[in-house]
Amino acid sequence: MEQQKRPGMVYLVGAGPGDPGLLTVKAKRCLQKADVVVYDYLASPRILRWAKDTAERVYVGKRASHHTMRQADISALLVELAKQGKTVVRLKGGDPFVFGRGGEEGVALREAGVSFEIVPGVTSAIAVPAYAGIPVTHRGVAVSFAVVTGHEDPTKPESGLHWKQLATGVDTLVFLMGVTNLPKITAKLMENGRPADTPAAVIRWGTRPEQRTLVTTVGTAAEDVARAGLQPPAIFLVGEVVRLREKLQWFDRLAQRPLYGRRVLVTRSRAQASKLTAMLEQLGAEVVELPSIAIGEPDDHYASLDEAIAHLEDYAWVLFTSVNGVAHFFSRLERAGKDARALGYARVGAIGPATAEALKAHGIRADALPESYRAEGMLEALQGKLPPRAKILLPRAQEARSILPDKLREHGMQVDVVSAYATTAAPIDAKELATTLADGQIDFVTFTSSSTVRHFVTALGNITPLEKVKTACIGPITADTLRKLAKEPDIVARTYTIPGLVEALAAYVQAETLEQNDR
């Protein structure tokens, strides 16, 4: 009997206005279970990281005068994917029902007999003014607001906009996608009774680090925007509430943060990028995540690690050199039906504070923590603590340096090196990456390990584009790898941790800024 195909499901999801932090919890959950993500131009690429690595990603973005796919074809694609039994997230900038054509897609799905759900998103009509310090309503100033498409040509006879009522009947007007038609919009407003001196604002890339706000008036908006060279995407806001920006602006003040306006490329694995990204963004950077490595199981499928775990009582010391090593060790320990008690009398070493913190999460305090967070430092930390011919377990990356086990053996120790995980190359579009670097779209590239350097340089294939950007390395080992494979690093952290890397990058930018100001 032929097996019946499971029914598919489509989630029409609002991605919010741009800041990934404004994504809803439900939207995140939908992404995490999606088989396919069909996404728009205005949906932040950072949001896609919540999707499974195995999820198919389909870009159908539409920009002014350039449509990757027609709306009818997008709707047909959603129907087809669902009929294949897939869980589909249709990720749309802002909210699906606020000029997002989510209604059209929902109707098409219903007519095709496909199940769907709507997941509302934070609309740019409210969020973008808020980030600019402009409330769309305010007691005693504005008791009504309207969200209007600015994409419609207001001069065409069949216009659906009621200009007379809009111009004078609503306190605050928010025009989405209206920059291109700004001369016609402002002319229609004044023609229908809105005073030319009414305060107005144009906000470009709202809620994102590159947000820019131009305060103007209805009468001068078109000329001011043209002079400033503001391009879409932007919203046009009209009303007395714009005057409140002087007191309520807050996001603009973040421009004083040390990394504001800098675009930083993070090459860490997808699972580990979030901590570095969050710290960089807190200092004002715009982060582009492009993992050059992926963390997975070793070639022996954990055979050597499982064997060592089965005989943990034989070891005097267990040394961890990374957070990944801790995570995979305890994962296999749990799989074996054991917990931290299986370590018995074995003492434990951690190569750095992040690794030590990872151990604490499992109830283990490191007995040895070097001052220098690398293999050489661990050797110093172990001096005087190793009994003669001690048996030591070293669960670590499959391709790690041999200096630590070699030196321990020189001191008469018995060392079992087992592969706890492997770092492999993550898929990278080398042509797009080279173009991005060569065009000056990235200010800094960060490297947090030698493996991120190796896989990044290998994927690039040509070091010339990398020479056009500045590089920041987490420590001297990573810096040496970059030096050998590509170029002299511009920044090397003195403290070999993620916070140390961010601190070094911020200090470099501050020094660079001071030097420019002194010229």
XYZ file of C-alpha atoms in Angstrom, residues 4-311:
308
model
C 0.319 8.688 2.255
C 2.386 11.859 2.126
C 2.112 13.981 5.256
C 0.350 17.314 4.728
C 2.522 20.378 4.440
C 2.174 23.590 6.399
C 2.944 27.210 5.554
C 3.638 29.902 8.141
C 3.328 33.474 6.862
C 5.787 35.097 9.243
C 6.611 38.755 9.875
C 10.366 39.245 10.243
C 10.031 42.690 11.809
C 11.544 45.989 10.622
C 15.249 45.087 10.513
C 16.650 44.725 14.030
C 16.864 40.921 14.523
C 16.098 41.454 18.207
C 12.559 42.485 17.284
C 11.717 39.049 15.875
C 8.883 37.450 17.849
C 9.332 34.275 19.882
C 6.730 32.470 17.761
C 8.503 33.482 14.548
C 11.740 32.022 15.915
C 9.993 28.738 16.766
C 8.556 28.504 13.267
C 12.003 29.034 11.733
C 13.508 26.334 13.921
C 11.166 23.688 12.547
C 10.998 24.829 8.917
C 12.095 22.594 6.055
C 12.134 25.569 3.691
C 12.440 29.323 4.306
C 11.205 31.599 1.520
C 12.445 35.072 2.415
C 12.315 38.703 1.280
C 14.836 41.470 0.663
C 13.920 43.353 3.851
C 14.123 40.280 6.096
C 17.435 40.507 7.993
C 19.875 37.734 6.960
C 20.729 37.402 10.652
C 17.230 36.050 11.277
C 17.943 33.133 8.961
C 20.408 31.746 11.503
C 17.453 30.455 13.513
C 16.603 28.059 10.709
C 18.030 24.546 10.744
C 21.268 23.999 8.867
C 19.410 21.503 6.700
C 16.601 23.931 5.844
C 16.420 25.041 2.229
C 16.631 28.810 1.793
C 14.890 30.448 -1.161
C 15.351 34.174 -1.840
C 12.401 35.876 -3.552
C 13.201 39.479 -2.659
C 11.632 42.414 -4.452
C 13.302 45.811 -4.700
C 12.359 48.890 -6.662
C 12.281 47.972 -10.366
C 13.800 44.551 -9.666
C 11.739 41.508 -8.740
C 13.505 38.190 -8.231
C 10.156 36.426 -8.591
C 6.656 37.662 -9.470
C 4.047 37.565 -6.704
C 1.965 34.949 -8.521
C 5.028 32.717 -8.817
C 5.844 33.145 -5.103
C 2.328 32.046 -4.169
C 2.593 29.076 -6.527
C 5.945 28.132 -4.988
C 4.461 28.105 -1.480
C 1.624 25.851 -2.654
C 4.017 23.466 -4.399
C 6.366 23.174 -1.415
C 3.476 22.519 0.978
C 2.052 19.851 -1.328
C 5.428 18.131 -1.138
C 4.719 17.715 2.578
C 7.181 20.373 3.717
C 6.938 22.844 6.571
C 7.441 26.238 4.979
C 8.169 29.625 6.539
C 7.365 32.546 4.279
C 9.508 35.220 5.935
C 8.398 38.757 5.103
C 9.868 42.077 6.216
C 7.743 43.858 8.828
C 4.256 42.364 9.146
C 2.699 40.083 6.504
C -0.539 42.065 6.443
C 0.908 45.598 6.373
C 1.623 46.039 2.661
C 3.301 42.644 2.747
C 0.863 40.931 0.364
C 0.432 38.234 2.966
C -3.302 38.298 2.339
C -2.802 37.378 -1.315
C -0.558 34.471 -0.391
C -3.005 33.291 2.274
C -5.883 33.323 -0.216
C -3.823 31.360 -2.745
C -2.966 28.765 -0.103
C -6.569 28.414 1.024
C -7.808 28.013 -2.569
C -5.201 25.289 -3.090
C -6.303 23.485 0.079
C -3.041 24.166 1.922
C -3.017 24.779 5.687
C -1.399 27.980 6.877
C -0.954 30.204 9.925
C -0.250 33.919 10.213
C 2.539 35.004 12.545
C 2.359 38.824 12.888
C 5.550 40.839 12.913
C 6.538 44.229 14.330
C 5.663 46.654 11.556
C 8.107 49.332 10.470
C 5.211 51.810 10.540
C 5.499 51.936 14.335
C 8.960 50.554 15.111
C 10.974 52.799 12.799
C 9.512 56.065 14.153
C 10.038 54.725 17.676
C 13.738 54.087 16.959
C 13.954 57.642 15.640
C 12.402 58.952 18.881
C 9.086 59.843 17.235
C 5.864 58.442 18.748
C 3.078 58.063 16.203
C 0.601 59.166 18.900
C 1.133 61.455 21.872
C -1.267 62.931 24.397
C -2.259 66.442 23.380
C -0.406 66.206 20.055
C -1.750 63.277 18.015
C -4.725 61.038 18.734
C -4.793 59.285 15.361
C -2.380 57.909 12.804
C -2.629 56.237 9.418
C -0.288 53.894 7.587
C -0.284 54.629 3.873
C 1.431 53.022 0.905
C 3.830 55.402 -0.727
C 4.388 53.044 -3.630
C 1.176 53.985 -5.402
C 1.388 56.763 -7.970
C -0.848 59.497 -6.455
C -1.428 61.127 -9.861
C -3.090 58.171 -11.530
C -6.887 58.518 -11.882
C -7.639 55.172 -10.235
C -5.707 55.958 -7.050
C -7.192 54.315 -4.014
C -5.861 57.001 -1.672
C -8.384 59.470 -0.255
C -6.079 62.461 -0.235
C -8.594 64.999 1.115
C -9.339 62.884 4.183
C -5.703 61.850 4.700
C -4.262 65.325 4.374
C -6.366 66.946 7.096
C -8.283 64.167 8.851
C -5.399 62.224 10.458
C -2.828 63.631 12.882
C 0.160 61.426 11.971
C 0.766 59.958 8.525
C 3.272 57.166 7.923
C 4.074 56.467 4.274
C 5.840 53.177 3.616
C 7.953 52.765 0.481
C 7.409 56.426 -0.347
C 10.831 57.944 -1.030
C 10.702 57.561 -4.794
C 7.265 59.211 -4.969
C 8.025 61.880 -2.369
C 7.556 64.903 -4.685
C 4.094 63.670 -5.700
C 3.093 62.683 -2.151
C 4.022 66.054 -0.642
C 2.354 67.909 -3.516
C -0.898 65.978 -2.946
C -0.798 66.643 0.793
C -0.364 70.403 0.338
C -2.903 70.498 -2.476
C -5.453 68.962 -0.109
C -4.848 71.240 2.848
C -1.798 70.010 4.784
C 0.320 73.093 5.598
C 3.742 73.192 3.951
C 5.418 73.900 7.300
C 4.075 70.696 8.889
C 7.032 68.834 10.489
C 8.090 65.687 8.650
C 10.836 63.090 8.824
C 12.415 60.587 6.457
C 13.969 57.574 8.198
C 16.189 55.219 6.209
C 17.077 51.678 7.292
C 15.145 52.135 10.526
C 16.087 49.983 13.561
C 19.374 48.960 11.916
C 22.849 50.254 12.822
C 22.948 52.367 9.647
C 19.652 54.097 10.490
C 19.572 57.706 9.337
C 16.894 60.301 10.145
C 16.298 63.510 8.229
C 13.969 66.028 9.875
C 12.270 68.318 7.386
C 8.839 69.729 6.490
C 6.162 68.716 4.028
C 7.069 71.646 1.799
C 10.825 71.005 1.689
C 10.975 67.208 2.123
C 11.451 66.288 -1.543
C 14.222 68.826 -2.036
C 15.952 67.958 1.254
C 15.899 64.214 0.539
C 17.302 64.737 -2.961
C 20.059 66.953 -1.590
C 20.919 64.412 1.124
C 20.908 61.548 -1.373
C 18.607 59.374 0.727
C 17.563 56.214 -1.089
C 15.047 53.442 -0.268
C 14.265 51.679 1.943
C 12.861 54.526 4.012
C 9.603 55.728 5.504
C 8.120 59.216 5.299
C 6.401 60.490 8.439
C 4.237 63.616 8.662
C 2.865 65.298 11.780
C 3.494 67.440 14.839
C 4.857 64.386 16.665
C 8.113 64.856 14.729
C 8.908 67.770 17.062
C 9.150 65.273 19.961
C 12.246 63.729 18.432
C 14.364 66.482 19.999
C 13.533 65.119 23.450
C 12.928 61.436 22.705
C 15.702 60.457 20.313
C 17.718 57.633 21.805
C 18.955 55.359 19.053
C 21.011 58.156 17.473
C 22.936 58.579 20.710
C 24.186 55.039 20.299
C 26.325 56.444 17.496
C 28.744 57.400 20.246
C 29.538 53.725 20.807
C 33.102 52.813 19.754
C 32.183 50.475 16.874
C 29.232 52.426 15.535
C 29.074 52.409 11.743
C 31.656 49.616 11.363
C 30.710 46.416 9.537
C 32.351 43.373 11.086
C 32.440 39.918 9.516
C 32.219 37.040 12.002
C 33.679 33.753 10.758
C 32.865 31.646 13.813
C 30.680 28.567 13.474
C 26.956 29.284 13.332
C 26.355 27.728 16.765
C 29.037 29.880 18.422
C 28.650 33.178 16.584
C 25.892 34.612 18.779
C 28.086 35.609 21.748
C 30.620 37.453 19.614
C 27.862 39.023 17.531
C 25.992 40.251 20.609
C 29.109 41.867 22.086
C 30.006 43.579 18.822
C 26.470 44.880 18.353
C 26.423 46.200 21.899
C 29.335 48.430 20.897
C 27.476 49.635 17.804
C 28.880 47.413 15.056
C 26.827 46.036 12.208
C 27.631 42.326 12.160
C 27.661 40.073 9.129
C 27.788 36.395 10.069
C 29.550 34.184 7.540
C 30.693 31.002 9.320
C 33.808 29.539 7.732
C 33.649 26.411 9.887
C 31.077 23.933 11.095
C 31.449 21.818 14.224
C 30.616 18.139 13.849
C 31.551 14.639 14.841
C 35.106 13.358 14.270
C 36.073 10.850 11.588
C 35.995 7.955 14.032
C 32.407 8.832 15.058
C 33.445 9.317 18.711
C 34.922 5.796 19.007
C 38.134 6.936 20.750
C 36.259 9.352 23.023
C 33.701 6.708 23.998
C 36.511 4.251 24.745
C 38.224 6.782 27.016
C 34.936 7.554 28.797
C 34.491 3.842 29.451
C 37.812 3.889 31.366
